[in-house]
Amino acid sequence: AAKKTGRNCVKLFDRDDPMEINLDDSVTDLLRGAIAGGHVAMVYQPIRDARSGQIVGAEALMRLTGFNGESISPAVFIPIAERTGMIIELGRWAIRTACRELIAKNCVGMVSVNVSVVQLSTPSFALSVAAILRETDVPPHCLVVEVTEGLQIEGNLDVLRTLRELRTLGVKIWLDDFGTGFAGLSCVREVAFDAVKIDRSFLQATETERGAQMFRNIVGLVRNVGCLTIVEGIETHDQQRLSADLKVDLLQGYHLGKPMAAEVLRALVAAETVVPRVGTTASA
Ligand code: C2E
Ligand code: MG
Ligand code: MG
Ligand code: MG
């Protein structure tokens, strides 16, 4: 069970607590055979163009189902997968699955996949991404790697080298959860991210004038360093309007679409695609 140790600080594991060690062990057991046993799946949350509202891509999110059918949060199993090294295999599987289910099937033109610092620290990571792109026949620019700022990119030479290799391949790199960690600003200075996702905590604070001012300034900061601006965690119409008014590039959140299975996303994209009727469109 997660423990609150202070404001915004959730301590997930207490090594001295036997209950927690059990949880850790059972999740580890589950993860070990998860791919072969079908316990993991990817779901996809729409990412929309702020101006047109069209779905331009999706974020791939991993789901783990326990032995009793219960859903286990990524906040619980990702850290365990990282600690046990299983994130390497799971992470490769996530990228391959996202490329296959979305891009190879022409569902959307772009998919972003979260990657952990453990993956980025592995010298062979970029090579394995290149192999997946070849195998699935997906153009590199259709794949985005989402990196969370809290993960000590700054000064981590292995991670910086991997990010350079990914960039050389043509894969896009986005900074996730911007504003939640200490590394944010220096991280944006060190790595030329294609886009920055502004953490939803800033959006939630926009009810006060002070919070709204801060949100505007962060959007401006991201834009001024030449990155695309993405606002995540949009839950209301007002939050969508506020973001669109600031000329943010891309939007994501429950209000614009929840994470869903690939087939459901495909049906949604198809339903939203306006088919021009014969005789009503002027062809140039
Ligand atoms: P994230 O990358 O910041 O992903 C966004 C999270 O916010 C997702 O939670 C998503 O379901 C949730 N979300 C989306 N829209 C809204 C909204 O409007 N309101 C609220 N309250 N939440 C929203 P999820 O799927 O539980 O994932 C949590 C985190 O776990 C992710 O945060 C990501 O860091 C990590 N994660 C998920 N899948 C993977 C994966 O395949 N690999 C790695 N390394 N990490 C992953
Ligand atoms: Mg993400
Ligand atoms: Mg993330
Ligand atoms: Mg995020």
XYZ file of N, CA and C in Angstrom, residues 8 14 24 37-38 56 63 70 81-82 94 103 122 148 161 170 195 197 202 216 232 279:
66
model
N 2.518 15.719 -1.291
C 2.883 15.301 -2.644
C 3.953 14.223 -2.679
N 8.022 0.141 1.682
C 8.759 0.174 2.921
C 9.362 -1.211 3.088
N 5.321 -6.647 -3.357
C 6.446 -6.569 -4.264
C 6.684 -7.921 -4.944
N 1.679 -14.552 -20.744
C 0.390 -14.886 -20.158
C -0.725 -13.909 -20.491
N -0.414 -12.863 -21.234
C -1.443 -11.891 -21.606
C -1.921 -11.034 -20.444
N -4.549 13.593 -33.534
C -3.334 13.538 -34.339
C -2.401 12.426 -33.871
N -1.111 -1.420 -19.124
C -2.070 -1.917 -18.142
C -1.669 -3.325 -17.717
N -7.839 -8.247 -11.086
C -7.790 -6.859 -10.620
C -6.780 -6.059 -11.448
N 8.991 -3.085 -11.878
C 9.601 -3.538 -13.141
C 10.973 -2.894 -13.338
N 11.093 -1.642 -12.893
C 12.385 -0.954 -13.011
C 13.418 -1.576 -12.082
N 6.226 -2.883 -25.170
C 5.302 -1.739 -25.253
C 5.498 -0.980 -26.568
N 0.332 2.309 -35.566
C 0.943 2.903 -36.755
C 0.876 1.957 -37.950
N 20.356 1.897 -20.782
C 20.854 0.664 -21.396
C 21.488 1.008 -22.742
N 10.268 11.344 -18.525
C 9.804 12.130 -17.383
C 10.962 12.913 -16.797
N 23.410 10.117 -24.249
C 23.859 9.453 -25.482
C 22.691 8.726 -26.158
N 15.675 9.547 -35.918
C 14.512 10.285 -36.393
C 13.308 10.172 -35.470
N 8.898 18.430 -27.962
C 7.711 18.959 -27.303
C 7.836 18.776 -25.806
N 5.338 18.356 -22.346
C 4.006 18.193 -21.766
C 3.976 18.878 -20.420
N -0.480 22.134 -12.997
C -0.533 23.570 -13.319
C -1.917 23.970 -13.823
N 0.127 30.452 -17.735
C 0.440 31.212 -18.960
C 1.948 31.354 -19.146
N -1.569 18.333 -20.714
C -2.172 17.035 -20.393
C -3.079 17.171 -19.178
N -19.939 16.577 -54.563
C -20.690 17.751 -54.976
C -20.685 18.881 -53.973
